Amino acid sequence: MPVTTQQLIQWKQQRRSIVALTAWDYAIAQILDAAGVDLILVGDTMAIVLGYETTLPITLEEMLHHAKAVRRGVKRALMVVDLPFLTYQESPQQAMYSAGRVLKETGAQAVKMEGGYPLMVETIARLVQAGIPVMGHVGLTPQSVHQLGLKQQGKTQEASERILLEAIALEQAGVFSIVLEHIPSDLALQITEKLSIPTIGIGAGVHCDGQVLVTSDVLGLSEKQPPFAKVYVNLRETITKAVQDYAVEVRERKFPE
Ligand code: KIV
């Protein structure tokens, strides 16, 4: 049975932890889906896989292109696509147009957007009223890298209260779930206990209702990882070795046999 947004909310109630990862193409999506990942995010961190320095340059067209490939690989997981920088912040109309394109053209079930109160609240409420499921994202929001850097957020009393209020405002606006990125674990716990929708943490400690990581970090494909990422396998090393072995065999005329 395909995972739905309502199911994620039920899993929170049942305290079943939600497993989320990012994907950027058909093969990766197929592997993650078959391995039982619950939520597959076509995150704008895909920009890094495409060789950009930050998530800012990636365009809606690039996200749509990759999201269509991911869709072809996903049968069970809930598929969510990030709206990239400046494709939704300008106005609710701009957000509606971008989110509408994502749902119509890729077959994804939901969109994610960064930011909270006050800018995103009205926009998200309008999208939800139009039938578009939206995932929120607060704490470290990489599209604001030039304002926030990539450091942990919510460390002062004032900053942590602001993030809590943003999360509450996003729930009231109608998000079905919310990503908490790089915030202290006790703040993530407070938000998770306060909200009825599931929190999905990345660098936010163990108390969230689920966890997400960037798959290229998990697989050891990224050149550098954030401090909270865990590398489960070093594919950079594995691929380098395979390619070197192939090169030796071609040069020594051992392949093909
Ligand atoms: O773009 C992305 O991969 C994300 C995750 C970091 C949650 O937003």
PDB file of C-alpha atoms and ligand atoms in Angstrom:
ATOM      1  CA  MET A   1       0.000   0.000   0.000  1.00  0.00           C
ATOM      2  CA  PRO A   2       1.406   3.429  -0.926  1.00  0.00           C
ATOM      3  CA  VAL A   3       2.223   5.658   2.049  1.00  0.00           C
ATOM      4  CA  THR A   4      -0.078   8.667   2.484  1.00  0.00           C
ATOM      5  CA  THR A   5       0.196  11.919   4.413  1.00  0.00           C
ATOM      6  CA  GLN A   6      -2.548  10.669   6.773  1.00  0.00           C
ATOM      7  CA  GLN A   7      -0.553   7.523   7.424  1.00  0.00           C
ATOM      8  CA  LEU A   8       2.426   9.576   8.599  1.00  0.00           C
ATOM      9  CA  ILE A   9       0.173  11.290  11.134  1.00  0.00           C
ATOM     10  CA  GLN A  10      -1.140   7.894  12.324  1.00  0.00           C
ATOM     11  CA  TRP A  11       2.435   6.632  12.681  1.00  0.00           C
ATOM     12  CA  LYS A  12       3.197   9.582  14.947  1.00  0.00           C
ATOM     13  CA  GLN A  13       0.223   8.613  17.124  1.00  0.00           C
ATOM     14  CA  GLN A  14       1.432   5.002  17.182  1.00  0.00           C
ATOM     15  CA  ARG A  15       5.033   6.117  17.871  1.00  0.00           C
ATOM     16  CA  ARG A  16       6.295   4.268  14.779  1.00  0.00           C
ATOM     17  CA  SER A  17       9.380   6.141  13.627  1.00  0.00           C
ATOM     18  CA  ILE A  18       9.290   7.448  10.020  1.00  0.00           C
ATOM     19  CA  VAL A  19      12.230   6.677   7.714  1.00  0.00           C
ATOM     20  CA  ALA A  20      12.992   9.331   5.098  1.00  0.00           C
ATOM     21  CA  LEU A  21      15.824   9.810   2.597  1.00  0.00           C
ATOM     22  CA  THR A  22      16.480  12.003  -0.419  1.00  0.00           C
ATOM     23  CA  ALA A  23      16.638  10.772  -4.030  1.00  0.00           C
ATOM     24  CA  TRP A  24      17.673  12.376  -7.301  1.00  0.00           C
ATOM     25  CA  ASP A  25      17.234   9.723 -10.015  1.00  0.00           C
ATOM     26  CA  TYR A  26      15.412   6.540 -11.007  1.00  0.00           C
ATOM     27  CA  ALA A  27      17.984   3.989  -9.797  1.00  0.00           C
ATOM     28  CA  ILE A  28      18.438   5.537  -6.350  1.00  0.00           C
ATOM     29  CA  ALA A  29      14.673   5.990  -5.934  1.00  0.00           C
ATOM     30  CA  GLN A  30      13.987   2.378  -6.887  1.00  0.00           C
ATOM     31  CA  ILE A  31      16.582   1.080  -4.407  1.00  0.00           C
ATOM     32  CA  LEU A  32      15.307   3.253  -1.526  1.00  0.00           C
ATOM     33  CA  ASP A  33      11.682   2.389  -2.230  1.00  0.00           C
ATOM     34  CA  ALA A  34      12.344  -1.341  -2.427  1.00  0.00           C
ATOM     35  CA  ALA A  35      14.358  -1.116   0.811  1.00  0.00           C
ATOM     36  CA  GLY A  36      11.251   0.196   2.593  1.00  0.00           C
ATOM     37  CA  VAL A  37      11.947   3.922   2.993  1.00  0.00           C
ATOM     38  CA  ASP A  38       8.642   5.607   3.964  1.00  0.00           C
ATOM     39  CA  LEU A  39       9.181   9.086   2.555  1.00  0.00           C
ATOM     40  CA  ILE A  40      11.374   9.945  -0.433  1.00  0.00           C
ATOM     41  CA  LEU A  41      12.283  13.597  -0.753  1.00  0.00           C
ATOM     42  CA  VAL A  42      13.548  15.074  -3.989  1.00  0.00           C
ATOM     43  CA  GLY A  43      15.418  17.650  -1.960  1.00  0.00           C
ATOM     44  CA  ASP A  44      17.058  20.708  -3.403  1.00  0.00           C
ATOM     45  CA  THR A  45      20.321  19.426  -1.850  1.00  0.00           C
ATOM     46  CA  MET A  46      20.361  17.543  -5.163  1.00  0.00           C
ATOM     47  CA  ALA A  47      22.070  20.779  -6.255  1.00  0.00           C
ATOM     48  CA  ILE A  48      25.230  19.429  -4.603  1.00  0.00           C
ATOM     49  CA  VAL A  49      25.008  16.148  -6.572  1.00  0.00           C
ATOM     50  CA  LEU A  50      24.747  18.344  -9.693  1.00  0.00           C
ATOM     51  CA  GLY A  51      27.966  20.143  -8.725  1.00  0.00           C
ATOM     52  CA  TYR A  52      26.557  23.424  -7.373  1.00  0.00           C
ATOM     53  CA  GLU A  53      28.119  24.953  -4.224  1.00  0.00           C
ATOM     54  CA  THR A  54      24.784  25.676  -2.505  1.00  0.00           C
ATOM     55  CA  THR A  55      21.119  24.881  -3.086  1.00  0.00           C
ATOM     56  CA  LEU A  56      20.426  28.381  -4.442  1.00  0.00           C
ATOM     57  CA  PRO A  57      21.144  27.923  -8.165  1.00  0.00           C
ATOM     58  CA  ILE A  58      18.966  24.864  -8.797  1.00  0.00           C
ATOM     59  CA  THR A  59      15.929  25.694 -10.924  1.00  0.00           C
ATOM     60  CA  LEU A  60      12.354  24.456 -10.948  1.00  0.00           C
ATOM     61  CA  GLU A  61      13.003  22.887 -14.370  1.00  0.00           C
ATOM     62  CA  GLU A  62      15.929  20.877 -12.956  1.00  0.00           C
ATOM     63  CA  MET A  63      13.837  19.753  -9.975  1.00  0.00           C
ATOM     64  CA  LEU A  64      10.997  18.691 -12.302  1.00  0.00           C
ATOM     65  CA  HIS A  65      13.345  16.749 -14.568  1.00  0.00           C
ATOM     66  CA  HIS A  66      14.852  14.756 -11.678  1.00  0.00           C
ATOM     67  CA  ALA A  67      11.547  14.364  -9.837  1.00  0.00           C
ATOM     68  CA  LYS A  68      10.007  12.689 -12.903  1.00  0.00           C
ATOM     69  CA  ALA A  69      12.854  10.156 -12.904  1.00  0.00           C
ATOM     70  CA  VAL A  70      12.419   9.551  -9.152  1.00  0.00           C
ATOM     71  CA  ARG A  71       8.653   9.057  -9.639  1.00  0.00           C
ATOM     72  CA  ARG A  72       9.324   6.233 -12.094  1.00  0.00           C
ATOM     73  CA  GLY A  73      11.267   4.426  -9.357  1.00  0.00           C
ATOM     74  CA  VAL A  74       8.869   4.948  -6.434  1.00  0.00           C
ATOM     75  CA  LYS A  75       5.957   2.572  -5.852  1.00  0.00           C
ATOM     76  CA  ARG A  76       5.307   2.681  -2.096  1.00  0.00           C
ATOM     77  CA  ALA A  77       6.964   5.685  -0.441  1.00  0.00           C
ATOM     78  CA  LEU A  78       5.329   9.088  -0.116  1.00  0.00           C
ATOM     79  CA  MET A  79       7.124  11.336  -2.609  1.00  0.00           C
ATOM     80  CA  VAL A  80       7.788  14.960  -1.680  1.00  0.00           C
ATOM     81  CA  VAL A  81       9.571  17.533  -3.853  1.00  0.00           C
ATOM     82  CA  ASP A  82      11.345  20.672  -2.615  1.00  0.00           C
ATOM     83  CA  LEU A  83      10.354  23.974  -4.167  1.00  0.00           C
ATOM     84  CA  PRO A  84      13.686  25.608  -5.025  1.00  0.00           C
ATOM     85  CA  PHE A  85      14.853  29.077  -3.988  1.00  0.00           C
ATOM     86  CA  LEU A  86      12.727  31.948  -5.338  1.00  0.00           C
ATOM     87  CA  THR A  87      10.051  29.756  -6.870  1.00  0.00           C
ATOM     88  CA  TYR A  88       7.629  30.341  -3.951  1.00  0.00           C
ATOM     89  CA  GLN A  89       8.804  33.184  -1.681  1.00  0.00           C
ATOM     90  CA  GLU A  90       7.599  36.009  -3.910  1.00  0.00           C
ATOM     91  CA  SER A  91       3.832  35.490  -3.509  1.00  0.00           C
ATOM     92  CA  PRO A  92       1.194  32.817  -2.811  1.00  0.00           C
ATOM     93  CA  GLN A  93       0.421  32.926  -6.562  1.00  0.00           C
ATOM     94  CA  GLN A  94       4.022  32.103  -7.439  1.00  0.00           C
ATOM     95  CA  ALA A  95       4.032  29.260  -4.893  1.00  0.00           C
ATOM     96  CA  MET A  96       0.720  27.913  -6.248  1.00  0.00           C
ATOM     97  CA  TYR A  97       2.085  27.899  -9.790  1.00  0.00           C
ATOM     98  CA  SER A  98       5.345  26.144  -8.804  1.00  0.00           C
ATOM     99  CA  ALA A  99       3.671  23.607  -6.520  1.00  0.00           C
ATOM    100  CA  GLY A 100       0.981  22.971  -9.130  1.00  0.00           C
ATOM    101  CA  ARG A 101       3.642  22.207 -11.732  1.00  0.00           C
ATOM    102  CA  VAL A 102       5.350  19.780  -9.352  1.00  0.00           C
ATOM    103  CA  LEU A 103       2.155  17.845  -8.646  1.00  0.00           C
ATOM    104  CA  LYS A 104       0.852  17.890 -12.234  1.00  0.00           C
ATOM    105  CA  GLU A 105       4.100  17.164 -14.058  1.00  0.00           C
ATOM    106  CA  THR A 106       5.916  14.776 -11.705  1.00  0.00           C
ATOM    107  CA  GLY A 107       3.164  12.841  -9.934  1.00  0.00           C
ATOM    108  CA  ALA A 108       4.658  13.667  -6.514  1.00  0.00           C
ATOM    109  CA  GLN A 109       2.140  13.753  -3.646  1.00  0.00           C
ATOM    110  CA  ALA A 110       3.461  16.843  -1.850  1.00  0.00           C
ATOM    111  CA  VAL A 111       5.853  19.783  -1.899  1.00  0.00           C
ATOM    112  CA  LYS A 112       8.210  21.071   0.784  1.00  0.00           C
ATOM    113  CA  MET A 113       9.141  24.677   1.394  1.00  0.00           C
ATOM    114  CA  GLU A 114      11.535  26.310   3.792  1.00  0.00           C
ATOM    115  CA  GLY A 115      10.695  29.045   6.265  1.00  0.00           C
ATOM    116  CA  GLY A 116       8.043  29.936   8.740  1.00  0.00           C
ATOM    117  CA  TYR A 117       6.268  32.848  10.297  1.00  0.00           C
ATOM    118  CA  PRO A 118       5.195  35.263   8.920  1.00  0.00           C
ATOM    119  CA  LEU A 119       6.251  34.872   5.265  1.00  0.00           C
ATOM    120  CA  MET A 120       5.262  31.293   4.548  1.00  0.00           C
ATOM    121  CA  VAL A 121       2.148  30.943   6.688  1.00  0.00           C
ATOM    122  CA  GLU A 122      -0.349  32.602   4.353  1.00  0.00           C
ATOM    123  CA  THR A 123       1.212  30.942   1.298  1.00  0.00           C
ATOM    124  CA  ILE A 124       1.045  27.479   2.856  1.00  0.00           C
ATOM    125  CA  ALA A 125      -2.553  27.995   4.037  1.00  0.00           C
ATOM    126  CA  ARG A 126      -3.592  28.910   0.474  1.00  0.00           C
ATOM    127  CA  LEU A 127      -1.847  25.891  -1.055  1.00  0.00           C
ATOM    128  CA  VAL A 128      -3.404  23.552   1.493  1.00  0.00           C
ATOM    129  CA  GLN A 129      -6.842  25.048   0.795  1.00  0.00           C
ATOM    130  CA  ALA A 130      -6.237  24.336  -2.895  1.00  0.00           C
ATOM    131  CA  GLY A 131      -5.588  20.669  -2.062  1.00  0.00           C
ATOM    132  CA  ILE A 132      -1.788  20.702  -2.226  1.00  0.00           C
ATOM    133  CA  PRO A 133      -0.145  18.828   0.679  1.00  0.00           C
ATOM    134  CA  VAL A 134       2.769  20.852   2.059  1.00  0.00           C
ATOM    135  CA  MET A 135       5.685  19.828   4.277  1.00  0.00           C
ATOM    136  CA  GLY A 136       7.300  22.623   6.319  1.00  0.00           C
ATOM    137  CA  HIS A 137      10.997  23.084   7.100  1.00  0.00           C
ATOM    138  CA  VAL A 138      12.365  25.189  10.000  1.00  0.00           C
ATOM    139  CA  GLY A 139      15.602  25.542  11.951  1.00  0.00           C
ATOM    140  CA  LEU A 140      18.538  25.592   9.565  1.00  0.00           C
ATOM    141  CA  THR A 141      17.060  26.451   6.175  1.00  0.00           C
ATOM    142  CA  PRO A 142      19.852  26.076   3.589  1.00  0.00           C
ATOM    143  CA  GLN A 143      18.183  28.438   1.101  1.00  0.00           C
ATOM    144  CA  SER A 144      19.037  31.202   3.650  1.00  0.00           C
ATOM    145  CA  VAL A 145      22.707  30.169   3.781  1.00  0.00           C
ATOM    146  CA  HIS A 146      23.907  33.728   3.153  1.00  0.00           C
ATOM    147  CA  GLN A 147      21.971  34.929   6.214  1.00  0.00           C
ATOM    148  CA  LEU A 148      22.267  31.972   8.593  1.00  0.00           C
ATOM    149  CA  GLY A 149      25.351  30.097   7.431  1.00  0.00           C
ATOM    150  CA  LEU A 150      25.117  26.328   7.922  1.00  0.00           C
ATOM    151  CA  LYS A 151      25.392  26.396  11.716  1.00  0.00           C
ATOM    152  CA  GLN A 152      23.013  25.029  14.323  1.00  0.00           C
ATOM    153  CA  GLN A 153      19.945  27.219  14.899  1.00  0.00           C
ATOM    154  CA  GLY A 154      17.818  27.823  17.995  1.00  0.00           C
ATOM    155  CA  LYS A 155      20.668  27.974  20.488  1.00  0.00           C
ATOM    156  CA  THR A 156      19.503  31.060  22.407  1.00  0.00           C
ATOM    157  CA  GLN A 157      16.245  31.254  24.366  1.00  0.00           C
ATOM    158  CA  GLU A 158      14.890  33.835  21.914  1.00  0.00           C
ATOM    159  CA  ALA A 159      15.864  31.839  18.808  1.00  0.00           C
ATOM    160  CA  SER A 160      14.436  28.607  20.180  1.00  0.00           C
ATOM    161  CA  GLU A 161      11.134  30.313  21.087  1.00  0.00           C
ATOM    162  CA  ARG A 162      10.945  31.733  17.560  1.00  0.00           C
ATOM    163  CA  ILE A 163      11.450  28.296  15.968  1.00  0.00           C
ATOM    164  CA  LEU A 164       8.811  26.756  18.260  1.00  0.00           C
ATOM    165  CA  LEU A 165       6.327  29.509  17.308  1.00  0.00           C
ATOM    166  CA  GLU A 166       7.141  29.033  13.616  1.00  0.00           C
ATOM    167  CA  ALA A 167       6.471  25.307  13.865  1.00  0.00           C
ATOM    168  CA  ILE A 168       3.133  25.948  15.604  1.00  0.00           C
ATOM    169  CA  ALA A 169       2.168  28.531  12.963  1.00  0.00           C
ATOM    170  CA  LEU A 170       3.029  26.099  10.157  1.00  0.00           C
ATOM    171  CA  GLU A 171       0.896  23.372  11.735  1.00  0.00           C
ATOM    172  CA  GLN A 172      -1.987  25.844  11.989  1.00  0.00           C
ATOM    173  CA  ALA A 173      -1.453  26.757   8.326  1.00  0.00           C
ATOM    174  CA  GLY A 174      -1.996  23.069   7.480  1.00  0.00           C
ATOM    175  CA  VAL A 175       1.372  21.373   6.846  1.00  0.00           C
ATOM    176  CA  PHE A 176       1.120  17.574   7.162  1.00  0.00           C
ATOM    177  CA  SER A 177       4.663  17.250   8.536  1.00  0.00           C
ATOM    178  CA  ILE A 178       7.652  19.422   9.276  1.00  0.00           C
ATOM    179  CA  VAL A 179      11.414  19.031   8.845  1.00  0.00           C
ATOM    180  CA  LEU A 180      13.473  20.221  11.829  1.00  0.00           C
ATOM    181  CA  GLU A 181      17.021  20.822  10.644  1.00  0.00           C
ATOM    182  CA  HIS A 182      20.120  21.271  12.837  1.00  0.00           C
ATOM    183  CA  ILE A 183      18.488  22.444  16.070  1.00  0.00           C
ATOM    184  CA  PRO A 184      19.153  21.300  19.651  1.00  0.00           C
ATOM    185  CA  SER A 185      17.607  17.973  20.572  1.00  0.00           C
ATOM    186  CA  ASP A 186      15.647  19.423  23.531  1.00  0.00           C
ATOM    187  CA  LEU A 187      14.028  22.016  21.241  1.00  0.00           C
ATOM    188  CA  ALA A 188      13.117  19.256  18.750  1.00  0.00           C
ATOM    189  CA  LEU A 189      11.559  17.300  21.638  1.00  0.00           C
ATOM    190  CA  GLN A 190       9.524  20.327  22.718  1.00  0.00           C
ATOM    191  CA  ILE A 191       8.243  20.879  19.151  1.00  0.00           C
ATOM    192  CA  THR A 192       7.534  17.159  18.636  1.00  0.00           C
ATOM    193  CA  GLU A 193       5.479  17.016  21.854  1.00  0.00           C
ATOM    194  CA  LYS A 194       3.592  20.209  21.022  1.00  0.00           C
ATOM    195  CA  LEU A 195       2.567  19.326  17.449  1.00  0.00           C
ATOM    196  CA  SER A 196       0.054  16.704  16.286  1.00  0.00           C
ATOM    197  CA  ILE A 197       1.799  16.372  12.922  1.00  0.00           C
ATOM    198  CA  PRO A 198       5.033  14.375  12.609  1.00  0.00           C
ATOM    199  CA  THR A 199       8.410  16.083  12.911  1.00  0.00           C
ATOM    200  CA  ILE A 200      11.182  14.715  10.696  1.00  0.00           C
ATOM    201  CA  GLY A 201      14.612  15.536  12.078  1.00  0.00           C
ATOM    202  CA  ILE A 202      17.955  16.063  10.396  1.00  0.00           C
ATOM    203  CA  GLY A 203      20.596  16.953  12.934  1.00  0.00           C
ATOM    204  CA  ALA A 204      17.834  17.488  15.505  1.00  0.00           C
ATOM    205  CA  GLY A 205      18.377  14.512  17.815  1.00  0.00           C
ATOM    206  CA  VAL A 206      16.538  11.313  18.515  1.00  0.00           C
ATOM    207  CA  HIS A 207      13.189  12.675  19.750  1.00  0.00           C
ATOM    208  CA  CYS A 208      11.673  13.545  16.353  1.00  0.00           C
ATOM    209  CA  ASP A 209       8.898  11.372  14.891  1.00  0.00           C
ATOM    210  CA  GLY A 210      11.202  10.376  12.041  1.00  0.00           C
ATOM    211  CA  GLN A 211      14.610  11.025  10.543  1.00  0.00           C
ATOM    212  CA  VAL A 212      15.783  12.176   7.125  1.00  0.00           C
ATOM    213  CA  LEU A 213      19.307  12.237   5.734  1.00  0.00           C
ATOM    214  CA  VAL A 214      20.737  13.252   2.401  1.00  0.00           C
ATOM    215  CA  THR A 215      21.343   9.964   0.577  1.00  0.00           C
ATOM    216  CA  SER A 216      24.593  11.065  -1.052  1.00  0.00           C
ATOM    217  CA  ASP A 217      25.934  11.627   2.512  1.00  0.00           C
ATOM    218  CA  VAL A 218      24.664   8.233   3.735  1.00  0.00           C
ATOM    219  CA  LEU A 219      26.324   6.526   0.769  1.00  0.00           C
ATOM    220  CA  GLY A 220      29.610   8.414   1.127  1.00  0.00           C
ATOM    221  CA  LEU A 221      29.241  10.044  -2.303  1.00  0.00           C
ATOM    222  CA  SER A 222      29.414  13.651  -1.059  1.00  0.00           C
ATOM    223  CA  GLU A 223      32.789  15.405  -0.964  1.00  0.00           C
ATOM    224  CA  LYS A 224      31.962  16.669   2.536  1.00  0.00           C
ATOM    225  CA  GLN A 225      29.135  15.915   4.941  1.00  0.00           C
ATOM    226  CA  PRO A 226      27.448  18.050   7.607  1.00  0.00           C
ATOM    227  CA  PRO A 227      28.451  17.149  11.188  1.00  0.00           C
ATOM    228  CA  PHE A 228      25.161  15.344  11.895  1.00  0.00           C
ATOM    229  CA  ALA A 229      25.274  13.061   8.843  1.00  0.00           C
ATOM    230  CA  LYS A 230      26.242   9.404   9.139  1.00  0.00           C
ATOM    231  CA  VAL A 231      28.145   7.671   6.355  1.00  0.00           C
ATOM    232  CA  TYR A 232      26.913   4.054   6.203  1.00  0.00           C
ATOM    233  CA  VAL A 233      29.058   3.051   3.220  1.00  0.00           C
ATOM    234  CA  ASN A 234      31.905   4.798   1.419  1.00  0.00           C
ATOM    235  CA  LEU A 235      30.867   4.541  -2.225  1.00  0.00           C
ATOM    236  CA  ARG A 236      33.473   7.108  -3.309  1.00  0.00           C
ATOM    237  CA  GLU A 237      36.153   4.610  -2.306  1.00  0.00           C
ATOM    238  CA  THR A 238      34.259   1.619  -3.718  1.00  0.00           C
ATOM    239  CA  ILE A 239      33.616   3.316  -7.071  1.00  0.00           C
ATOM    240  CA  THR A 240      37.191   4.604  -7.341  1.00  0.00           C
ATOM    241  CA  LYS A 241      38.537   1.074  -6.761  1.00  0.00           C
ATOM    242  CA  ALA A 242      36.121  -0.440  -9.328  1.00  0.00           C
ATOM    243  CA  VAL A 243      37.035   2.175 -11.945  1.00  0.00           C
ATOM    244  CA  GLN A 244      40.768   1.732 -11.291  1.00  0.00           C
ATOM    245  CA  ASP A 245      40.432  -2.066 -11.621  1.00  0.00           C
ATOM    246  CA  TYR A 246      38.545  -1.615 -14.905  1.00  0.00           C
ATOM    247  CA  ALA A 247      41.172   0.842 -16.218  1.00  0.00           C
ATOM    248  CA  VAL A 248      44.006  -1.576 -15.405  1.00  0.00           C
ATOM    249  CA  GLU A 249      42.207  -4.458 -17.144  1.00  0.00           C
ATOM    250  CA  VAL A 250      41.502  -2.362 -20.261  1.00  0.00           C
ATOM    251  CA  ARG A 251      45.083  -1.091 -20.453  1.00  0.00           C
ATOM    252  CA  GLU A 252      46.526  -4.592 -19.925  1.00  0.00           C
ATOM    253  CA  ARG A 253      44.028  -6.046 -22.437  1.00  0.00           C
ATOM    254  CA  LYS A 254      42.585  -8.357 -19.793  1.00  0.00           C
ATOM    255  CA  PHE A 255      39.049  -7.028 -20.388  1.00  0.00           C
ATOM    256  CA  PRO A 256      37.120  -8.217 -22.313  1.00  0.00           C
ATOM    257  CA  GLU A 257      38.239 -11.759 -21.698  1.00  0.00           C
TER     258      GLU A 257
HETATM  259  O1  KIV B   1      17.029  19.329   0.307  1.00  0.00           O
HETATM  260  C1  KIV B   1      17.111  18.455   1.166  1.00  0.00           C
HETATM  261  O2  KIV B   1      17.750  17.421   0.978  1.00  0.00           O
HETATM  262  C2  KIV B   1      16.442  18.690   2.428  1.00  0.00           C
HETATM  263  C3  KIV B   1      16.821  17.810   3.571  1.00  0.00           C
HETATM  264  C4  KIV B   1      18.074  18.351   4.147  1.00  0.00           C
HETATM  265  C5  KIV B   1      15.739  17.701   4.559  1.00  0.00           C
HETATM  266  O3  KIV B   1      15.680  19.596   2.556  1.00  0.00           O
END
